[in-house]
mmCIF file with all atom_site columns, C-alpha atoms in Angstrom:
data_model
loop_
_atom_site.group_PDB
_atom_site.id
_atom_site.type_symbol
_atom_site.label_atom_id
_atom_site.label_alt_id
_atom_site.label_comp_id
_atom_site.label_asym_id
_atom_site.label_entity_id
_atom_site.label_seq_id
_atom_site.pdbx_PDB_ins_code
_atom_site.Cartn_x
_atom_site.Cartn_y
_atom_site.Cartn_z
_atom_site.occupancy
_atom_site.B_iso_or_equiv
_atom_site.pdbx_formal_charge
_atom_site.auth_seq_id
_atom_site.auth_comp_id
_atom_site.auth_asym_id
_atom_site.auth_atom_id
_atom_site.pdbx_PDB_model_num
ATOM 1   C CA . MET T 1 1   ? 19.309  -16.879 8.481   1.00 45.00 ? 1   MET T CA 1
ATOM 2   C CA . GLU T 1 2   ? 17.282  -15.960 5.041   1.00 54.00 ? 2   GLU T CA 1
ATOM 3   C CA . GLU T 1 3   ? 13.771  -17.871 5.060   1.00 62.00 ? 3   GLU T CA 1
ATOM 4   C CA . ASN T 1 4   ? 13.023  -19.489 1.981   1.00 89.00 ? 4   ASN T CA 1
ATOM 5   C CA . THR T 1 5   ? 9.333   -18.752 2.029   1.00 95.00 ? 5   THR T CA 1
ATOM 6   C CA . LEU T 1 6   ? 7.424   -15.292 2.518   1.00 96.00 ? 6   LEU T CA 1
ATOM 7   C CA . SER T 1 7   ? 3.947   -14.905 3.982   1.00 97.00 ? 7   SER T CA 1
ATOM 8   C CA . VAL T 1 8   ? 3.647   -11.434 2.589   1.00 98.00 ? 8   VAL T CA 1
ATOM 9   C CA . LEU T 1 9   ? -0.028  -10.225 1.815   1.00 98.00 ? 9   LEU T CA 1
ATOM 10  C CA . LYS T 1 10  ? -0.574  -10.295 -2.532  1.00 98.00 ? 10  LYS T CA 1
ATOM 11  C CA . ILE T 1 11  ? -3.503  -7.514  -3.155  1.00 98.00 ? 11  ILE T CA 1
ATOM 12  C CA . ALA T 1 12  ? -4.528  -7.745  -6.706  1.00 97.00 ? 12  ALA T CA 1
ATOM 13  C CA . PRO T 1 13  ? -7.115  -5.340  -8.317  1.00 97.00 ? 13  PRO T CA 1
ATOM 14  C CA . GLY T 1 14  ? -10.619 -5.080  -7.249  1.00 95.00 ? 14  GLY T CA 1
ATOM 15  C CA . GLN T 1 15  ? -9.914  -8.136  -4.880  1.00 96.00 ? 15  GLN T CA 1
ATOM 16  C CA . TYR T 1 16  ? -9.469  -8.272  -0.626  1.00 96.00 ? 16  TYR T CA 1
ATOM 17  C CA . PRO T 1 17  ? -5.809  -8.667  0.034   1.00 98.00 ? 17  PRO T CA 1
ATOM 18  C CA . GLN T 1 18  ? -4.639  -12.428 0.551   1.00 97.00 ? 18  GLN T CA 1
ATOM 19  C CA . GLN T 1 19  ? -1.751  -13.813 2.830   1.00 97.00 ? 19  GLN T CA 1
ATOM 20  C CA . VAL T 1 20  ? -0.206  -15.477 0.530   1.00 97.00 ? 20  VAL T CA 1
ATOM 21  C CA . GLU T 1 21  ? 3.393   -17.586 0.611   1.00 97.00 ? 21  GLU T CA 1
ATOM 22  C CA . ILE T 1 22  ? 5.498   -17.187 -1.837  1.00 97.00 ? 22  ILE T CA 1
ATOM 23  C CA . ASP T 1 23  ? 9.330   -18.217 -2.278  1.00 96.00 ? 23  ASP T CA 1
ATOM 24  C CA . ASN T 1 24  ? 12.227  -15.617 -1.391  1.00 94.00 ? 24  ASN T CA 1
ATOM 25  C CA . ASP T 1 25  ? 13.756  -14.853 -4.789  1.00 94.00 ? 25  ASP T CA 1
ATOM 26  C CA . LEU T 1 26  ? 13.499  -12.305 -7.316  1.00 95.00 ? 26  LEU T CA 1
ATOM 27  C CA . LYS T 1 27  ? 11.644  -14.639 -9.754  1.00 96.00 ? 27  LYS T CA 1
ATOM 28  C CA . ALA T 1 28  ? 8.978   -15.182 -7.659  1.00 97.00 ? 28  ALA T CA 1
ATOM 29  C CA . LEU T 1 29  ? 9.017   -11.447 -6.753  1.00 97.00 ? 29  LEU T CA 1
ATOM 30  C CA . GLN T 1 30  ? 8.855   -10.918 -10.601 1.00 97.00 ? 30  GLN T CA 1
ATOM 31  C CA . GLN T 1 31  ? 5.812   -13.751 -10.769 1.00 97.00 ? 31  GLN T CA 1
ATOM 32  C CA . ALA T 1 32  ? 3.743   -12.050 -8.528  1.00 97.00 ? 32  ALA T CA 1
ATOM 33  C CA . VAL T 1 33  ? 3.546   -8.917  -9.949  1.00 97.00 ? 33  VAL T CA 1
ATOM 34  C CA . GLY T 1 34  ? 3.899   -10.037 -13.280 1.00 96.00 ? 34  GLY T CA 1
ATOM 35  C CA . GLY T 1 35  ? 7.037   -8.448  -14.497 1.00 96.00 ? 35  GLY T CA 1
ATOM 36  C CA . THR T 1 36  ? 10.440  -6.855  -13.094 1.00 97.00 ? 36  THR T CA 1
ATOM 37  C CA . ILE T 1 37  ? 10.061  -5.597  -9.574  1.00 97.00 ? 37  ILE T CA 1
ATOM 38  C CA . ALA T 1 38  ? 10.308  -2.071  -7.899  1.00 97.00 ? 38  ALA T CA 1
ATOM 39  C CA . ALA T 1 39  ? 10.282  -1.950  -3.991  1.00 96.00 ? 39  ALA T CA 1
ATOM 40  C CA . VAL T 1 40  ? 8.175   1.088   -2.785  1.00 95.00 ? 40  VAL T CA 1
ATOM 41  C CA . TYR T 1 41  ? 9.037   2.493   0.872   1.00 96.00 ? 41  TYR T CA 1
ATOM 42  C CA . PRO T 1 42  ? 5.547   4.363   2.111   1.00 95.00 ? 42  PRO T CA 1
ATOM 43  C CA . PHE T 1 43  ? 5.172   3.562   5.522   1.00 95.00 ? 43  PHE T CA 1
ATOM 44  C CA . ALA T 1 44  ? 6.905   4.020   8.965   1.00 95.00 ? 44  ALA T CA 1
ATOM 45  C CA . ASP T 1 45  ? 6.804   0.676   9.272   1.00 97.00 ? 45  ASP T CA 1
ATOM 46  C CA . PRO T 1 46  ? 9.409   -1.934  8.269   1.00 97.00 ? 46  PRO T CA 1
ATOM 47  C CA . VAL T 1 47  ? 7.354   -2.868  5.024   1.00 97.00 ? 47  VAL T CA 1
ATOM 48  C CA . ALA T 1 48  ? 8.059   -2.060  1.739   1.00 97.00 ? 48  ALA T CA 1
ATOM 49  C CA . ILE T 1 49  ? 5.660   -2.466  -1.434  1.00 98.00 ? 49  ILE T CA 1
ATOM 50  C CA . ILE T 1 50  ? 6.699   -4.244  -4.300  1.00 98.00 ? 50  ILE T CA 1
ATOM 51  C CA . CYS T 1 51  ? 4.868   -3.687  -7.969  1.00 98.00 ? 51  CYS T CA 1
ATOM 52  C CA . ASN T 1 52  ? 4.936   -3.965  -11.454 1.00 98.00 ? 52  ASN T CA 1
ATOM 53  C CA . ASP T 1 53  ? 8.436   -1.279  -11.757 1.00 97.00 ? 53  ASP T CA 1
ATOM 54  C CA . GLU T 1 54  ? 6.307   -0.841  -15.748 1.00 97.00 ? 54  GLU T CA 1
ATOM 55  C CA . GLY T 1 55  ? 2.953   -0.624  -14.133 1.00 97.00 ? 55  GLY T CA 1
ATOM 56  C CA . LYS T 1 56  ? 1.896   2.393   -15.140 1.00 95.00 ? 56  LYS T CA 1
ATOM 57  C CA . LEU T 1 57  ? 3.814   2.304   -18.550 1.00 96.00 ? 57  LEU T CA 1
ATOM 58  C CA . MET T 1 58  ? 2.098   -0.987  -19.366 1.00 96.00 ? 58  MET T CA 1
ATOM 59  C CA . GLY T 1 59  ? -1.310  0.126   -18.729 1.00 96.00 ? 59  GLY T CA 1
ATOM 60  C CA . LEU T 1 60  ? -2.050  -2.260  -15.651 1.00 97.00 ? 60  LEU T CA 1
ATOM 61  C CA . PRO T 1 61  ? -5.126  -1.284  -13.868 1.00 96.00 ? 61  PRO T CA 1
ATOM 62  C CA . LEU T 1 62  ? -4.474  0.687   -10.770 1.00 97.00 ? 62  LEU T CA 1
ATOM 63  C CA . ASN T 1 63  ? -5.276  -1.151  -7.757  1.00 97.00 ? 63  ASN T CA 1
ATOM 64  C CA . ARG T 1 64  ? -4.835  0.633   -5.011  1.00 97.00 ? 64  ARG T CA 1
ATOM 65  C CA . ALA T 1 65  ? -4.178  4.522   -3.407  1.00 96.00 ? 65  ALA T CA 1
ATOM 66  C CA . LEU T 1 66  ? -1.462  5.582   -1.509  1.00 96.00 ? 66  LEU T CA 1
ATOM 67  C CA . ARG T 1 67  ? -2.437  8.312   0.571   1.00 94.00 ? 67  ARG T CA 1
ATOM 68  C CA . ASP T 1 68  ? -0.358  10.716  2.891   1.00 92.00 ? 68  ASP T CA 1
ATOM 69  C CA . GLU T 1 69  ? -0.592  11.004  6.440   1.00 89.00 ? 69  GLU T CA 1
ATOM 70  C CA . ASN T 1 70  ? -3.643  13.818  5.875   1.00 93.00 ? 70  ASN T CA 1
ATOM 71  C CA . GLY T 1 71  ? -5.498  11.405  3.532   1.00 91.00 ? 71  GLY T CA 1
ATOM 72  C CA . GLN T 1 72  ? -4.780  12.543  0.703   1.00 92.00 ? 72  GLN T CA 1
ATOM 73  C CA . MET T 1 73  ? -4.161  10.729  -2.337  1.00 93.00 ? 73  MET T CA 1
ATOM 74  C CA . TYR T 1 74  ? 0.277   11.218  -4.183  1.00 94.00 ? 74  TYR T CA 1
ATOM 75  C CA . ASP T 1 75  ? 0.423   8.337   -6.081  1.00 94.00 ? 75  ASP T CA 1
ATOM 76  C CA . ALA T 1 76  ? -1.488  4.507   -7.446  1.00 95.00 ? 76  ALA T CA 1
ATOM 77  C CA . VAL T 1 77  ? 0.092   1.022   -7.865  1.00 97.00 ? 77  VAL T CA 1
ATOM 78  C CA . ALA T 1 78  ? -0.817  -0.018  -10.660 1.00 97.00 ? 78  ALA T CA 1
ATOM 79  C CA . GLY T 1 79  ? -0.935  -4.147  -11.263 1.00 98.00 ? 79  GLY T CA 1
ATOM 80  C CA . ASP T 1 80  ? -0.448  -6.779  -8.286  1.00 98.00 ? 80  ASP T CA 1
ATOM 81  C CA . PHE T 1 81  ? 1.568   -5.390  -5.276  1.00 98.00 ? 81  PHE T CA 1
ATOM 82  C CA . LEU T 1 82  ? 2.823   -6.906  -2.458  1.00 98.00 ? 82  LEU T CA 1
ATOM 83  C CA . VAL T 1 83  ? 3.452   -5.785  1.068   1.00 98.00 ? 83  VAL T CA 1
ATOM 84  C CA . VAL T 1 84  ? 6.264   -7.354  2.320   1.00 98.00 ? 84  VAL T CA 1
ATOM 85  C CA . GLY T 1 85  ? 8.072   -7.236  5.925   1.00 97.00 ? 85  GLY T CA 1
ATOM 86  C CA . LEU T 1 86  ? 11.992  -6.067  5.430   1.00 96.00 ? 86  LEU T CA 1
ATOM 87  C CA . GLY T 1 87  ? 14.284  -7.950  7.353   1.00 93.00 ? 87  GLY T CA 1
ATOM 88  C CA . GLU T 1 88  ? 17.862  -6.920  8.335   1.00 90.00 ? 88  GLU T CA 1
ATOM 89  C CA . GLU T 1 89  ? 19.551  -6.805  4.666   1.00 89.00 ? 89  GLU T CA 1
ATOM 90  C CA . ASP T 1 90  ? 16.770  -8.259  2.506   1.00 91.00 ? 90  ASP T CA 1
ATOM 91  C CA . PHE T 1 91  ? 12.375  -8.963  2.206   1.00 95.00 ? 91  PHE T CA 1
ATOM 92  C CA . ALA T 1 92  ? 11.172  -10.957 5.445   1.00 96.00 ? 92  ALA T CA 1
ATOM 93  C CA . SER T 1 93  ? 7.520   -12.213 5.735   1.00 97.00 ? 93  SER T CA 1
ATOM 94  C CA . LEU T 1 94  ? 5.282   -9.686  7.413   1.00 97.00 ? 94  LEU T CA 1
ATOM 95  C CA . THR T 1 95  ? 4.804   -9.952  11.227  1.00 97.00 ? 95  THR T CA 1
ATOM 96  C CA . PRO T 1 96  ? 0.851   -11.271 11.906  1.00 97.00 ? 96  PRO T CA 1
ATOM 97  C CA . GLU T 1 97  ? 0.343   -7.378  13.305  1.00 97.00 ? 97  GLU T CA 1
ATOM 98  C CA . MET T 1 98  ? 1.573   -5.760  10.303  1.00 97.00 ? 98  MET T CA 1
ATOM 99  C CA . ALA T 1 99  ? -0.319  -8.238  7.896   1.00 98.00 ? 99  ALA T CA 1
ATOM 100 C CA . GLN T 1 100 ? -3.483  -7.524  9.729   1.00 97.00 ? 100 GLN T CA 1
ATOM 101 C CA . LYS T 1 101 ? -2.423  -3.584  9.909   1.00 97.00 ? 101 LYS T CA 1
ATOM 102 C CA . TYR T 1 102 ? -2.095  -3.777  6.066   1.00 97.00 ? 102 TYR T CA 1
ATOM 103 C CA . GLU T 1 103 ? -4.394  -5.974  5.263   1.00 97.00 ? 103 GLU T CA 1
ATOM 104 C CA . GLN T 1 104 ? -7.380  -3.378  6.705   1.00 96.00 ? 104 GLN T CA 1
ATOM 105 C CA . LEU T 1 105 ? -5.342  -0.956  4.869   1.00 96.00 ? 105 LEU T CA 1
ATOM 106 C CA . PHE T 1 106 ? -6.029  -2.093  1.372   1.00 97.00 ? 106 PHE T CA 1
ATOM 107 C CA . HIS T 1 107 ? -9.153  -4.518  2.339   1.00 96.00 ? 107 HIS T CA 1
ATOM 108 C CA . GLN T 1 108 ? -11.370 -2.277  0.162   1.00 95.00 ? 108 GLN T CA 1
ATOM 109 C CA . PRO T 1 109 ? -11.011 -2.191  -3.478  1.00 96.00 ? 109 PRO T CA 1
ATOM 110 C CA . GLU T 1 110 ? -10.727 1.065   -5.003  1.00 96.00 ? 110 GLU T CA 1
ATOM 111 C CA . ALA T 1 111 ? -12.065 2.303   -8.735  1.00 95.00 ? 111 ALA T CA 1
ATOM 112 C CA . PHE T 1 112 ? -10.699 5.011   -10.091 1.00 94.00 ? 112 PHE T CA 1
ATOM 113 C CA . LEU T 1 113 ? -12.452 7.477   -12.739 1.00 93.00 ? 113 LEU T CA 1
ATOM 114 C CA . LYS T 1 114 ? -10.600 9.411   -14.841 1.00 88.00 ? 114 LYS T CA 1
ATOM 115 C CA . LEU T 1 115 ? -12.236 13.505  -14.641 1.00 90.00 ? 115 LEU T CA 1
ATOM 116 C CA . GLY T 1 116 ? -9.891  15.623  -17.036 1.00 90.00 ? 116 GLY T CA 1
ATOM 117 C CA . ASN T 1 117 ? -6.619  15.664  -15.049 1.00 89.00 ? 117 ASN T CA 1
ATOM 118 C CA . ARG T 1 118 ? -7.665  14.285  -12.097 1.00 88.00 ? 118 ARG T CA 1
ATOM 119 C CA . LEU T 1 119 ? -8.142  11.444  -9.974  1.00 89.00 ? 119 LEU T CA 1
ATOM 120 C CA . LEU T 1 120 ? -10.993 10.602  -8.416  1.00 90.00 ? 120 LEU T CA 1
ATOM 121 C CA . VAL T 1 121 ? -10.614 7.301   -6.710  1.00 93.00 ? 121 VAL T CA 1
ATOM 122 C CA . LEU T 1 122 ? -14.223 5.588   -5.394  1.00 92.00 ? 122 LEU T CA 1
ATOM 123 C CA . PRO T 1 123 ? -14.152 2.411   -2.769  1.00 92.00 ? 123 PRO T CA 1
ATOM 124 C CA . VAL T 1 124 ? -15.894 -0.778  -4.716  1.00 88.00 ? 124 VAL T CA 1
ATOM 125 C CA . PRO T 1 125 ? -19.305 -1.226  -2.152  1.00 81.00 ? 125 PRO T CA 1
ATOM 126 C CA . ASP T 1 126 ? -18.804 -5.163  -1.224  1.00 73.00 ? 126 ASP T CA 1
ATOM 127 C CA . GLU T 1 127 ? -21.895 -6.067  -2.349  1.00 67.00 ? 127 GLU T CA 1
ATOM 128 C CA . PRO T 1 128 ? -23.774 -4.889  -5.547  1.00 59.00 ? 128 PRO T CA 1
ATOM 129 C CA . PRO T 1 129 ? -27.215 -3.302  -4.139  1.00 58.00 ? 129 PRO T CA 1
ATOM 130 C CA . ALA T 1 130 ? -29.636 -6.313  -4.684  1.00 59.00 ? 130 ALA T CA 1
ATOM 131 C CA . GLU T 1 131 ? -32.999 -4.923  -6.197  1.00 60.00 ? 131 GLU T CA 1
ATOM 132 C CA . LYS T 1 132 ? -35.209 -3.285  -3.756  1.00 57.00 ? 132 LYS T CA 1
ATOM 133 C CA . PRO T 1 133 ? -38.523 -5.360  -2.906  1.00 56.00 ? 133 PRO T CA 1
ATOM 134 C CA . ARG T 1 134 ? -41.473 -3.089  -3.937  1.00 56.00 ? 134 ARG T CA 1
ATOM 135 C CA . THR T 1 135 ? -43.231 -1.836  -0.620  1.00 58.00 ? 135 THR T CA 1
ATOM 136 C CA . LYS T 1 136 ? -45.699 -0.210  -2.086  1.00 57.00 ? 136 LYS T CA 1
ATOM 137 C CA . PRO T 1 137 ? -48.804 -1.454  -3.012  1.00 58.00 ? 137 PRO T CA 1
ATOM 138 C CA . PRO T 1 138 ? -50.101 -2.578  -5.852  1.00 57.00 ? 138 PRO T CA 1
ATOM 139 C CA . ALA T 1 139 ? -52.018 0.365   -8.011  1.00 60.00 ? 139 ALA T CA 1
ATOM 140 C CA . GLU T 1 140 ? -55.306 -0.016  -8.859  1.00 60.00 ? 140 GLU T CA 1
ATOM 141 C CA . HIS T 1 141 ? -54.687 -1.282  -12.726 1.00 59.00 ? 141 HIS T CA 1
ATOM 142 C CA . ASP T 1 142 ? -51.857 -3.796  -11.135 1.00 52.00 ? 142 ASP T CA 1
ATOM 143 C CA . ARG T 1 143 ? -54.487 -6.126  -9.764  1.00 51.00 ? 143 ARG T CA 1
#
């Protein structure tokens, strides 16, 4: 039995993951990632990452790093992507447990800085640091 809509995580560059409902068809998946889709299976769980197949070639902004079991980055996803569940023959909705697990994994937006031929990945802070209130007493000439 094929589901008509899928409950998936949509992850956009610089934003937190959102749980969304999308139609379970190729057109909706392509629309969600802005072009032809590629499915990647980097995890042991029954989930897939659906991303724009040509995202890097199109120069879409890098979104999140993919890391190995040692935490080393081996690739990065460019542009919007989806985390979907895997059914027996097709994509499926994420279970609540998988949605929570991958929301936590991809929760923190990341910034990518190119340093020579290396890519530095930094977590984007939640809030821009507010200006610190002045705690030192004003100097004589300030009074």
